[in-house]
Coordinates of C-alpha atoms in Angstrom, one line a residue:
M95 CA -13.2 11.5 -26.3
S96 CA -11.9 13.7 -23.4
P97 CA -12.2 12.4 -19.8
R98 CA -15.1 13.8 -17.9
Y99 CA -13.1 14.1 -14.7
G100 CA -9.7 15.4 -13.6
A101 CA -8.1 18.8 -14.3
I102 CA -8.7 20.1 -17.8
I103 CA -7.2 23.3 -19.3
G104 CA -8.8 25.2 -22.1
R105 CA -9.9 28.7 -23.3
G106 CA -8.2 30.5 -20.5
R107 CA -9.7 28.4 -17.8
T108 CA -8.9 25.4 -15.7
R109 CA -11.8 23.0 -14.8
F110 CA -11.6 20.5 -12.0
A111 CA -14.2 17.7 -11.7
V112 CA -14.4 14.7 -9.4
R113 CA -17.1 12.2 -8.5
S114 CA -18.2 11.9 -4.9
P115 CA -22.0 11.1 -4.6
Q116 CA -22.2 11.0 -0.8
A117 CA -20.0 13.9 0.3
S118 CA -21.7 16.8 2.0
A119 CA -18.9 19.2 1.0
L120 CA -15.8 19.1 -1.1
W121 CA -12.8 21.4 -1.6
L122 CA -10.2 21.8 -4.3
C123 CA -6.9 22.3 -2.5
L124 CA -4.2 24.3 -4.5
F125 CA -0.7 24.2 -3.2
D126 CA 2.1 26.7 -3.5
G127 CA 4.9 24.8 -1.7
D128 CA 3.4 24.0 1.7
T129 CA 0.8 26.8 1.5
E130 CA -2.6 25.4 0.8
R131 CA -5.6 27.4 -0.6
R132 CA -9.0 25.7 -0.4
I133 CA -11.8 26.4 -2.9
A134 CA -15.3 25.2 -2.2
M135 CA -16.5 23.1 -5.1
C136 CA -20.1 23.1 -6.5
H137 CA -22.2 20.0 -6.3
E138 CA -23.9 18.8 -9.6
G139 CA -25.5 15.4 -9.3
D140 CA -22.8 12.9 -8.3
D141 CA -20.1 15.3 -9.3
W142 CA -18.2 18.2 -7.7
L143 CA -16.9 21.0 -9.9
A144 CA -14.6 24.0 -9.7
E145 CA -13.7 26.3 -12.6
L146 CA -11.0 28.9 -12.3
A147 CA -10.7 31.8 -14.8
E148 CA -7.0 31.1 -15.6
E149 CA -5.0 28.3 -17.1
L150 CA -2.9 26.6 -14.4
P151 CA -0.4 24.2 -16.0
G152 CA 1.9 22.8 -13.4
A153 CA -0.3 23.7 -10.4
H154 CA -0.3 21.2 -7.6
Y155 CA -3.6 20.2 -6.2
G156 CA -5.7 17.6 -4.3
Y157 CA -9.2 17.3 -2.7
R158 CA -10.7 17.2 0.7
A159 CA -14.2 15.8 1.3
E160 CA -16.5 16.1 4.2
G161 CA -19.3 13.7 5.2
E162 CA -20.0 10.9 7.6
W163 CA -17.2 8.8 9.0
A164 CA -18.5 5.2 9.4
P165 CA -16.1 2.7 7.8
D166 CA -18.2 -0.2 8.8
R167 CA -20.9 1.2 6.4
G168 CA -18.4 2.2 3.7
L169 CA -18.3 5.9 4.6
W170 CA -14.8 7.3 5.0
F171 CA -15.2 11.0 4.8
D172 CA -12.5 12.9 6.7
P173 CA -11.6 16.5 5.7
A174 CA -8.2 16.0 7.3
K175 CA -7.3 13.6 4.5
L176 CA -5.8 15.1 1.4
L177 CA -7.2 13.0 -1.5
V178 CA -5.4 12.2 -4.8
D179 CA -7.5 12.9 -7.9
P180 CA -8.3 9.4 -9.4
Y181 CA -7.7 11.0 -12.8
A182 CA -4.3 12.4 -11.9
V183 CA -1.7 12.0 -14.7
E184 CA 1.3 13.2 -12.8
L185 CA 2.2 13.4 -9.1
D186 CA 4.8 15.5 -7.3
R187 CA 6.1 12.7 -5.1
R188 CA 5.8 9.0 -4.4
F189 CA 3.3 7.5 -2.0
V190 CA 4.6 6.6 1.5
Q191 CA 2.9 4.3 4.0
H192 CA 2.1 5.9 7.4
P193 CA -0.4 5.2 10.2
S194 CA -1.9 8.7 9.8
L195 CA -3.4 7.6 6.5
A196 CA -5.9 5.5 8.3
A197 CA -6.4 7.6 11.5
F198 CA -9.5 9.8 11.6
G199 CA -8.7 13.5 12.1
E200 CA -5.0 13.3 11.4
D201 CA -4.0 15.6 8.5
T202 CA -2.1 13.9 5.7
A203 CA -1.3 16.9 3.4
A204 CA 2.4 16.7 4.4
I205 CA 2.8 13.1 3.0
V206 CA 0.2 12.5 0.3
P207 CA 1.2 13.3 -3.2
R208 CA -0.3 16.3 -5.0
A209 CA -1.5 15.9 -8.5
I210 CA 0.0 18.3 -11.1
V211 CA -2.3 20.0 -13.6
Q212 CA -1.1 19.0 -17.1
D213 CA -1.0 21.3 -20.1
R214 CA -2.3 19.8 -23.4
L215 CA -0.3 16.6 -23.7
P216 CA 1.0 15.7 -27.2
T217 CA -0.9 13.1 -29.1
V218 CA 1.1 10.2 -30.5
R219 CA 0.4 9.2 -34.1
R220 CA -1.7 6.1 -33.9
R221 CA -0.2 3.0 -35.6
K222 CA -0.9 -0.7 -35.6
P223 CA 0.7 -2.6 -32.7
R224 CA 4.3 -3.7 -33.4
F225 CA 3.6 -7.0 -31.7
K226 CA 1.8 -9.9 -33.4
R227 CA 0.6 -13.2 -32.1
G228 CA 3.4 -15.8 -31.9
D229 CA 6.0 -13.2 -31.0
L230 CA 8.2 -13.3 -27.9
I231 CA 7.0 -11.2 -25.0
Y232 CA 9.8 -10.1 -22.5
E233 CA 8.5 -9.4 -19.0
V234 CA 10.5 -6.7 -17.3
N235 CA 10.6 -5.3 -13.8
V236 CA 11.8 -1.8 -14.8
R237 CA 13.8 -1.1 -11.7
G238 CA 15.4 -4.5 -11.2
F239 CA 16.2 -4.9 -14.9
S240 CA 18.8 -2.2 -15.1
M241 CA 20.0 -1.4 -11.6
Q242 CA 23.2 -3.4 -12.2
H243 CA 23.5 -3.0 -16.0
P244 CA 27.1 -2.0 -16.6
D245 CA 26.4 -0.2 -19.9
V246 CA 23.5 1.9 -18.7
P247 CA 24.5 5.2 -17.1
E248 CA 24.0 5.3 -13.4
A249 CA 21.6 8.2 -13.6
L250 CA 19.3 6.1 -15.8
R251 CA 19.5 2.8 -14.0
G252 CA 16.2 1.5 -12.6
T253 CA 14.1 3.8 -14.9
V254 CA 11.8 3.5 -17.9
A255 CA 14.4 5.5 -19.9
A256 CA 17.0 2.8 -19.4
L257 CA 15.0 0.5 -21.7
A258 CA 15.8 2.9 -24.6
H259 CA 19.5 2.6 -24.1
P260 CA 21.3 1.2 -27.2
A261 CA 22.8 -1.7 -25.2
V262 CA 19.4 -2.7 -23.9
I263 CA 17.8 -2.5 -27.3
A264 CA 20.7 -4.6 -28.8
H265 CA 20.1 -7.3 -26.2
L266 CA 16.3 -7.3 -26.9
K267 CA 16.9 -7.7 -30.6
K268 CA 19.5 -10.4 -30.1
I269 CA 17.0 -12.7 -28.4
G270 CA 14.2 -11.9 -30.7
V271 CA 11.9 -9.9 -28.5
G272 CA 8.6 -8.8 -30.1
A273 CA 7.4 -6.7 -27.2
V274 CA 8.5 -5.8 -23.7
E275 CA 5.9 -6.1 -21.1
L276 CA 6.6 -3.7 -18.3
M277 CA 5.5 -4.7 -14.8
P278 CA 3.5 -2.0 -13.1
I279 CA 4.8 1.5 -13.5
V280 CA 1.9 3.5 -12.2
A281 CA 2.1 5.1 -8.8
W282 CA 1.9 2.5 -6.0
I283 CA 2.2 2.3 -2.2
D284 CA 4.0 -0.2 0.0
E285 CA 1.8 -2.7 1.8
R286 CA 1.4 -1.8 5.5
H287 CA 3.6 -4.6 6.9
L288 CA 6.7 -3.8 4.8
P289 CA 8.1 -0.5 6.3
P290 CA 8.4 -2.1 9.8
L291 CA 10.5 -4.8 8.2
G292 CA 12.7 -2.4 6.4
L293 CA 11.3 -3.5 3.0
T294 CA 9.6 -1.9 0.1
N295 CA 7.3 -3.0 -2.7
A296 CA 9.6 -3.6 -5.7
W297 CA 7.0 -4.8 -8.2
G298 CA 4.3 -2.2 -8.1
Y299 CA 1.3 -4.4 -7.9
N300 CA -0.4 -2.1 -5.3
P301 CA -1.4 1.0 -7.2
V302 CA -3.3 4.1 -5.9
A303 CA -3.4 6.4 -8.9
L304 CA -4.2 4.4 -12.0
M305 CA -2.9 6.8 -14.6
A306 CA -0.1 8.6 -12.8
L307 CA 3.4 7.1 -13.4
D308 CA 5.5 6.3 -10.4
L309 CA 8.3 8.7 -10.0
G310 CA 10.6 5.9 -8.7
V311 CA 10.7 4.2 -12.0
C312 CA 9.5 6.9 -14.4
P313 CA 10.8 10.3 -13.0
G314 CA 10.3 11.9 -16.4
G315 CA 6.6 11.1 -16.4
V316 CA 4.5 10.8 -19.6
A317 CA 7.3 12.2 -21.8
E318 CA 9.8 9.6 -20.5
L319 CA 7.4 6.7 -21.3
R320 CA 6.5 8.2 -24.6
E321 CA 10.1 8.6 -25.7
M322 CA 11.0 5.1 -24.6
V323 CA 8.1 3.6 -26.6
S324 CA 9.2 5.6 -29.6
A325 CA 12.8 4.3 -29.3
L326 CA 11.6 0.7 -29.1
H327 CA 9.2 1.1 -31.9
K328 CA 12.0 2.4 -34.1
A329 CA 13.8 -0.9 -33.3
G330 CA 10.6 -2.9 -34.3
I331 CA 9.8 -3.8 -30.7
G332 CA 6.4 -3.2 -29.1
V333 CA 5.5 -2.0 -25.5
I334 CA 2.9 -3.6 -23.4
L335 CA 1.9 -2.2 -19.9
D336 CA 1.0 -4.6 -17.1
L337 CA -1.8 -2.8 -15.3
V338 CA -3.5 -3.5 -12.0
F339 CA -7.2 -2.7 -12.2
N340 CA -8.3 -5.3 -9.7
H341 CA -7.7 -3.5 -6.4
T342 CA -6.0 -0.4 -5.1
G343 CA -3.4 0.2 -2.3
E344 CA -6.1 1.6 0.0
S345 CA -6.3 -2.0 1.1
D346 CA -8.7 -3.5 3.6
I347 CA -10.7 -1.8 6.4
Q348 CA -7.5 -1.1 8.2
G349 CA -6.0 0.7 5.2
G350 CA -5.5 4.3 4.4
V351 CA -7.8 7.0 3.0
L352 CA -5.8 8.2 -0.1
S353 CA -8.1 8.7 -3.0
Q354 CA -11.2 6.8 -4.1
R355 CA -12.0 5.5 -0.6
G356 CA -12.4 9.1 0.6
L357 CA -14.4 10.2 -2.4
D358 CA -16.6 7.4 -3.6
N359 CA -16.2 4.1 -1.8
S360 CA -18.7 2.5 -4.1
A361 CA -15.8 1.9 -6.4
Y362 CA -15.0 -1.1 -4.3
A363 CA -17.1 -4.3 -4.3
H364 CA -19.0 -5.1 -1.1
A365 CA -20.8 -8.2 0.2
P366 CA -24.5 -7.9 1.2
D367 CA -23.5 -7.3 4.8
G368 CA -21.4 -4.3 3.7
T369 CA -17.9 -5.9 4.2
L370 CA -15.3 -5.4 1.5
I371 CA -15.0 -8.3 -1.0
N372 CA -11.4 -9.5 -1.2
D373 CA -11.3 -11.6 -4.4
T374 CA -7.8 -10.2 -5.0
G375 CA -6.1 -11.2 -1.8
C376 CA -5.1 -7.5 -1.4
G377 CA -7.8 -6.3 0.9
N378 CA -10.3 -4.8 -1.6
T379 CA -11.7 -5.4 -5.1
L380 CA -12.6 -2.8 -7.7
D381 CA -16.3 -3.2 -8.7
F382 CA -16.5 -3.5 -12.5
A383 CA -20.3 -3.7 -12.2
Q384 CA -20.1 0.1 -11.5
P385 CA -20.0 2.2 -14.7
P386 CA -17.7 4.9 -13.1
V387 CA -15.1 2.2 -12.4
R388 CA -15.1 1.0 -16.0
A389 CA -15.0 4.6 -17.2
L390 CA -11.9 5.3 -15.2
V391 CA -10.2 2.1 -16.5
L392 CA -11.2 3.0 -20.1
D393 CA -9.9 6.6 -19.7
S394 CA -6.6 5.2 -18.3
L395 CA -6.2 2.9 -21.3
R396 CA -6.9 5.6 -23.7
H397 CA -4.4 7.9 -22.0
F398 CA -1.6 5.4 -22.4
V399 CA -2.4 4.8 -26.1
R400 CA -3.1 8.4 -27.0
H401 CA -0.3 10.1 -25.2
C402 CA 2.4 7.4 -24.9
G403 CA 1.7 5.2 -27.9
V404 CA 1.7 1.8 -26.2
D405 CA 0.9 -1.3 -28.1
G406 CA -1.3 -3.0 -25.6
F407 CA -1.9 -4.2 -22.0
R408 CA -1.6 -7.1 -19.7
F409 CA -4.4 -7.2 -17.0
D410 CA -3.4 -8.5 -13.6
L411 CA -6.1 -10.8 -12.1
A412 CA -8.2 -10.0 -15.1
T413 CA -11.2 -12.1 -13.9
I414 CA -12.0 -9.2 -11.6
M415 CA -12.7 -7.0 -14.7
A416 CA -15.6 -9.4 -15.7
R417 CA -17.1 -9.8 -12.3
G418 CA -20.4 -8.4 -11.1
P419 CA -20.1 -10.2 -8.7
S420 CA -19.6 -13.5 -10.7
F421 CA -17.5 -13.8 -13.8
S422 CA -19.3 -13.3 -17.1
E423 CA -18.1 -13.8 -20.6
Q424 CA -20.5 -11.0 -21.6
A425 CA -19.1 -8.5 -19.1
P426 CA -19.6 -4.9 -20.2
I427 CA -15.9 -4.1 -20.1
F428 CA -15.2 -6.5 -23.0
A429 CA -17.7 -4.8 -25.3
E430 CA -16.6 -1.3 -24.3
I431 CA -13.0 -2.0 -25.1
A432 CA -13.9 -3.7 -28.4
A433 CA -16.1 -0.7 -29.5
D434 CA -13.5 1.9 -28.6
P435 CA -11.6 3.2 -31.7
L436 CA -8.4 3.8 -29.7
L437 CA -8.4 0.4 -27.9
A438 CA -10.0 -2.1 -30.3
D439 CA -6.8 -3.1 -32.1
R440 CA -4.5 -3.1 -29.0
V441 CA -2.8 -6.2 -27.7
L442 CA -5.0 -7.4 -24.8
I443 CA -3.6 -10.1 -22.4
A444 CA -5.5 -11.6 -19.5
E445 CA -4.1 -13.1 -16.4
P446 CA -7.3 -15.3 -16.3
W447 CA -7.8 -15.9 -12.6
D448 CA -8.3 -14.4 -9.2
I449 CA -8.7 -16.0 -5.8
G450 CA -12.5 -15.5 -5.5
P451 CA -15.3 -18.0 -6.1
G452 CA -15.1 -19.2 -9.7
G453 CA -12.0 -17.2 -10.2
Y454 CA -10.1 -19.5 -12.6
Q455 CA -11.3 -18.7 -16.1
L456 CA -8.5 -19.8 -18.4
G457 CA -9.9 -20.0 -22.0
R458 CA -13.0 -17.9 -21.4
F459 CA -11.8 -14.5 -22.4
P460 CA -12.8 -12.9 -25.7
Q461 CA -11.4 -14.3 -28.9
N462 CA -9.2 -11.2 -29.5
W463 CA -7.6 -11.5 -26.1
L464 CA -4.5 -13.5 -25.3
E465 CA -4.3 -15.4 -22.0
W466 CA -1.5 -16.4 -19.7
N467 CA -1.5 -20.2 -19.8
D468 CA -0.3 -21.7 -16.5
C469 CA -1.2 -25.2 -17.7
F470 CA 1.7 -24.8 -20.2
R471 CA 4.1 -23.9 -17.4
D472 CA 3.0 -26.7 -15.1
D473 CA 2.8 -29.5 -17.7
V474 CA 6.2 -28.6 -19.3
R475 CA 7.9 -28.5 -15.9
R476 CA 6.3 -31.8 -14.9
F477 CA 7.5 -33.5 -18.1
W478 CA 11.1 -32.4 -17.7
R479 CA 11.0 -33.1 -13.9
G480 CA 10.1 -36.7 -14.9
D481 CA 6.6 -37.1 -13.5
G482 CA 4.6 -35.6 -16.3
G483 CA 3.2 -37.5 -19.3
I484 CA 4.2 -36.9 -22.9
G485 CA 0.6 -36.5 -23.9
A486 CA 0.2 -33.4 -21.8
L487 CA 3.5 -32.1 -23.2
A488 CA 2.4 -32.7 -26.8
T489 CA -0.9 -30.9 -26.1
R490 CA 0.9 -27.8 -24.8
I491 CA 3.5 -27.7 -27.6
A492 CA 0.6 -28.0 -30.1
G493 CA -1.1 -24.8 -28.8
S494 CA -3.3 -26.1 -26.0
S495 CA -6.3 -26.8 -28.2
D496 CA -8.0 -28.5 -25.2
I497 CA -8.3 -24.9 -23.8
F498 CA -8.4 -22.6 -26.8
G499 CA -9.6 -24.7 -29.7
K500 CA -8.0 -24.1 -33.1
D501 CA -7.5 -20.4 -32.5
C502 CA -4.5 -20.4 -30.2
R503 CA -4.6 -17.5 -27.8
S504 CA -2.1 -19.0 -25.4
V505 CA 0.7 -17.0 -23.8
N506 CA 3.1 -19.9 -23.1
F507 CA 5.6 -19.3 -20.3
L508 CA 8.0 -21.3 -18.1
A509 CA 8.4 -18.7 -15.4
A510 CA 7.1 -15.3 -14.5
H511 CA 7.7 -12.6 -12.0
D512 CA 5.6 -14.6 -9.5
G513 CA 7.4 -17.8 -8.6
F514 CA 10.8 -19.3 -9.2
T515 CA 13.0 -18.0 -11.9
L516 CA 13.9 -20.5 -14.6
A517 CA 17.3 -21.2 -13.2
D518 CA 15.8 -21.6 -9.7
T519 CA 13.2 -24.1 -11.0
V520 CA 16.0 -26.6 -11.6
A521 CA 18.0 -25.7 -8.5
Y522 CA 15.4 -25.6 -5.6
T523 CA 12.6 -27.9 -4.6
E524 CA 11.5 -25.6 -1.8
R525 CA 10.9 -21.8 -1.6
H526 CA 13.5 -19.8 0.4
N527 CA 11.6 -16.6 1.2
N528 CA 12.9 -15.8 4.7
A529 CA 14.2 -12.4 3.5
N530 CA 10.6 -11.4 3.0
G531 CA 10.0 -11.3 6.8
E532 CA 7.1 -13.8 6.8
H533 CA 8.9 -16.8 8.2
N534 CA 8.9 -18.4 4.7
R535 CA 5.1 -18.7 4.6
D536 CA 4.6 -16.4 1.6
G537 CA 4.8 -17.5 -2.0
H538 CA 3.6 -20.7 -3.7
G539 CA 4.5 -23.9 -1.9
D540 CA 4.2 -26.2 -5.0
N541 CA 6.4 -25.0 -7.8
R542 CA 6.8 -28.2 -9.9
S543 CA 10.5 -27.7 -9.4
W544 CA 13.5 -29.9 -8.8
N545 CA 17.1 -29.4 -7.7
C546 CA 19.0 -32.0 -9.6
G547 CA 20.5 -33.6 -6.5
T548 CA 21.2 -30.8 -4.0
E549 CA 19.3 -27.7 -2.8
G550 CA 20.7 -24.4 -4.1
P551 CA 24.1 -23.6 -5.4
S552 CA 26.4 -26.5 -6.2
S553 CA 30.0 -26.9 -7.4
D554 CA 29.4 -30.5 -8.4
P555 CA 30.1 -30.7 -12.2
A556 CA 27.4 -33.4 -12.7
I557 CA 24.7 -31.3 -11.0
T558 CA 25.6 -28.1 -12.7
A559 CA 25.7 -29.9 -16.1
R560 CA 22.3 -31.4 -15.5
R561 CA 20.9 -28.0 -14.5
H562 CA 22.3 -26.4 -17.7
A563 CA 20.8 -29.2 -19.8
D564 CA 17.4 -28.9 -18.1
Q565 CA 17.3 -25.1 -18.6
R566 CA 18.0 -25.7 -22.3
A567 CA 15.4 -28.3 -22.6
L568 CA 12.8 -26.1 -21.0
L569 CA 13.7 -23.1 -23.2
A570 CA 13.8 -25.2 -26.4
T571 CA 10.3 -26.5 -25.5
L572 CA 9.0 -22.9 -25.1
F573 CA 10.5 -21.7 -28.4
A574 CA 9.2 -24.8 -30.2
S575 CA 5.6 -24.3 -29.0
T576 CA 2.6 -22.9 -30.9
G577 CA 1.3 -19.7 -29.5
T578 CA 2.7 -16.5 -28.1
I579 CA 5.7 -17.1 -25.8
M580 CA 7.0 -15.1 -22.9
L581 CA 10.3 -14.9 -21.0
T582 CA 10.9 -13.1 -17.8
A583 CA 13.9 -10.8 -18.1
G584 CA 17.1 -12.6 -17.1
D585 CA 15.8 -16.2 -17.6
E586 CA 17.6 -16.2 -20.9
F587 CA 20.9 -16.2 -19.1
G588 CA 20.3 -18.0 -15.8
R589 CA 19.0 -15.3 -13.5
S590 CA 18.6 -16.5 -9.9
Q591 CA 16.8 -15.1 -6.9
A592 CA 18.5 -17.6 -4.5
G593 CA 15.3 -19.6 -4.3
N594 CA 13.1 -16.7 -3.4
N595 CA 9.8 -17.3 -5.3
N596 CA 8.0 -14.1 -4.1
A597 CA 10.6 -11.4 -4.4
Y598 CA 8.1 -8.6 -4.6
C599 CA 9.7 -6.8 -1.6
Q600 CA 13.3 -7.3 -2.6
D601 CA 14.6 -4.1 -4.1
N602 CA 18.1 -5.3 -3.8
A603 CA 20.5 -7.9 -5.2
I604 CA 17.9 -10.6 -4.8
G605 CA 15.5 -8.9 -7.2
W606 CA 18.0 -7.1 -9.4
I607 CA 19.4 -8.8 -12.5
D608 CA 23.1 -9.6 -12.4
W609 CA 24.4 -8.7 -15.8
Q610 CA 28.1 -9.1 -15.1
N611 CA 27.8 -12.8 -14.2
R612 CA 25.2 -13.8 -16.7
D613 CA 25.5 -17.2 -18.5
R614 CA 26.4 -15.9 -21.9
Q615 CA 26.4 -19.3 -23.5
L616 CA 22.8 -19.8 -22.4
E617 CA 22.0 -16.3 -23.8
D618 CA 23.5 -17.3 -27.1
F619 CA 21.5 -20.5 -27.1
V620 CA 18.3 -18.5 -26.6
A621 CA 19.3 -16.2 -29.5
S622 CA 19.7 -19.3 -31.7
L623 CA 16.3 -20.6 -30.6
A624 CA 14.8 -17.2 -31.5
R625 CA 16.3 -17.3 -35.0
T626 CA 15.0 -20.8 -35.5
R627 CA 11.5 -19.8 -34.4
T628 CA 11.6 -16.9 -36.7
D629 CA 12.5 -19.1 -39.6
R630 CA 9.5 -21.4 -38.8
G631 CA 7.3 -18.4 -39.1
G632 CA 3.5 -18.9 -39.2
A633 CA 3.8 -22.6 -38.3
L634 CA 4.2 -21.6 -34.7
M635 CA 1.2 -19.3 -34.7
E636 CA -1.0 -22.1 -35.8
F637 CA 0.1 -25.7 -35.3
P638 CA 0.9 -27.4 -38.6
E639 CA -1.8 -29.9 -39.3
P640 CA -2.4 -32.6 -40.6
G641 CA 0.5 -34.6 -39.3
V642 CA 1.4 -37.7 -37.3
W643 CA 2.8 -38.1 -33.8
C644 CA 5.4 -40.9 -33.7
R645 CA 7.4 -42.8 -31.2
G646 CA 11.2 -42.4 -31.2
D647 CA 11.5 -45.5 -33.4
G648 CA 9.2 -44.0 -36.1
I649 CA 6.1 -46.0 -35.2
E650 CA 2.9 -43.9 -35.0
M651 CA 1.8 -43.3 -31.4
A652 CA -1.0 -45.6 -30.2
T653 CA -3.3 -45.0 -27.3
A654 CA -1.2 -47.2 -25.1
D655 CA 1.9 -45.1 -25.9
W656 CA 0.2 -41.9 -24.9
M657 CA -0.9 -43.4 -21.6
D658 CA 2.5 -45.1 -20.9
S659 CA 4.5 -43.1 -18.3
L660 CA 7.7 -44.7 -19.7
T661 CA 7.2 -43.0 -23.1
E662 CA 10.0 -40.5 -23.1
S663 CA 10.5 -39.5 -26.8
I664 CA 8.2 -38.3 -29.5
T665 CA 8.4 -36.9 -33.0
Y666 CA 5.8 -34.9 -34.8
V667 CA 5.9 -35.3 -38.6
P668 CA 3.6 -32.8 -40.4
D669 CA 2.2 -33.3 -43.9
P670 CA 4.7 -31.7 -46.3
S671 CA 2.0 -29.4 -47.6
V672 CA 1.9 -27.6 -44.3
A673 CA 5.5 -27.6 -43.0
S674 CA 8.9 -28.7 -44.1
F675 CA 10.2 -29.7 -40.7
A676 CA 9.6 -32.3 -37.9
L677 CA 9.9 -31.8 -34.2
N678 CA 11.7 -34.2 -31.9
V679 CA 11.5 -34.4 -28.1
S680 CA 13.6 -36.8 -26.0
R681 CA 13.4 -36.6 -22.2
A682 CA 16.3 -39.0 -21.7
N683 CA 18.6 -36.9 -23.9
R684 CA 17.2 -33.6 -22.7
C685 CA 16.6 -32.8 -26.3
V686 CA 14.1 -30.7 -28.2
A687 CA 15.1 -30.3 -31.8
W688 CA 14.0 -29.6 -35.4
S689 CA 14.8 -31.9 -38.3
E690 CA 14.1 -31.8 -42.0
L691 CA 11.1 -33.9 -43.2
Q692 CA 13.5 -35.9 -45.4
D693 CA 15.1 -37.4 -42.3
P694 CA 12.7 -36.7 -39.4
F695 CA 14.2 -39.3 -37.1
G696 CA 17.8 -38.8 -38.0
S697 CA 20.1 -35.9 -37.8
V698 CA 18.6 -32.8 -36.1
S699 CA 19.4 -29.1 -35.8
G700 CA 18.9 -27.0 -32.7
R701 CA 19.8 -29.9 -30.3
V702 CA 19.9 -29.0 -26.7

């Protein structure tokens, strides 16, 4: 199925189509350098069309729309604004923040990216996803991952192409990665408050064009992404894209007019009084009750599968996708993805919350979706901090059946891009975000973290030893748990952000991975955990039952033991018909270990 909108080449012609129901006039703007040629478009229903009797691969273009300017009523028409095609696949430059973007009458053609007409893009042979449930997902900030990687050529550092470098692939295979999950790589814009602070958005969670790749991290466009995916597939590693379909960088009522706002503001959800709904915390919310919004999202997903070969997607603030305005488990987008021949078998991962009413929806996404499980993170951290119960820990290790039932769809993680790194979780009790320019007010205030006796770096051997042991205990718990597991890049070797738990605007040493000084012993430990997990196979995709939970002395756990806050050790002994190993956990010894069923309470392997 070809998209209805965008620039389409065929049979000696180039057709441009864009949706703008309330515009009174609309122009296609073709650029030759700084010279602009405007072509009036024809109005057909809600759409505007222009068809030129020549094929124009590589042509640069945008749109201008005329109509009423009344932002308080959702009308943002200003012919001085060059508008990016929502269906653009490639842009000629990055977005930049500037006051003129929001000022009526000020022309923005000099700073707004122009879309580039694409020739017929190659189609990637469709194969089953390389990733399967239970595998390790490796969350990667593309730029920060390789900016300081000594083996990656300087020209490739900070780009998608760097992930295909042999040294990177070797590292991924060493620690058992099943799929890399790329933090956003589509074209984004800095938030308005960042440029005056001398900061930039380093994470990408503020997109404008939902299909076009950001030139800062993917300068080679579709071909670069496609070639990287192919290289990782040859190594047996899948690629998952983290996509932001909950809002756009046009922001709140003070934001710029860049694309959809200047064409069809109905793409954004509005309250009955006409104000923008802000269930994302980013100023606006895409309205998935609107069929054109869902069509744009579906076409974006198809594009990345058809032309880049990706294995799946992680959806940021995914509750938004099922709102209309309230969350519904029968939301149209779920059925539309399930019925699509290109998308139905892809890996689908929800971040199952937003900040709106009823936004926390963990466990309520479709049965073929995986879900980020923040309960795993919080309960595991609390246990090893010393104030969490062993019952909650056992529930999380066993696949969180209290949330997902027998079909474990949990993505278990200890840390993610948002929050403390794993190393900082055991080194800081408070956030240290002053570098973000918001007087340390941004970022989560409660991180379920601890510092082992002193805040931040320490040369005390006892403190550093305890921190090392705590990281190993946390990691061993993750790799011993039923469900899909996720590591954020660098947590396998002690990456720190100096206590910054919201480093979205730190495109510098705070947010870049320090490969030279990584903890290689911890890295080797993670590699051994990965091998052990692989050896256990299907037992970690579905918890091995029946079995018995026992105290450290071998006595079966009673209700009183589960409720006792002093219970610090536990062993799970499965029936020999379902597994050949037992699992031992001891908080006092900072130990999570496997043992053979012949001696479940004796000698163990994989000790922390």
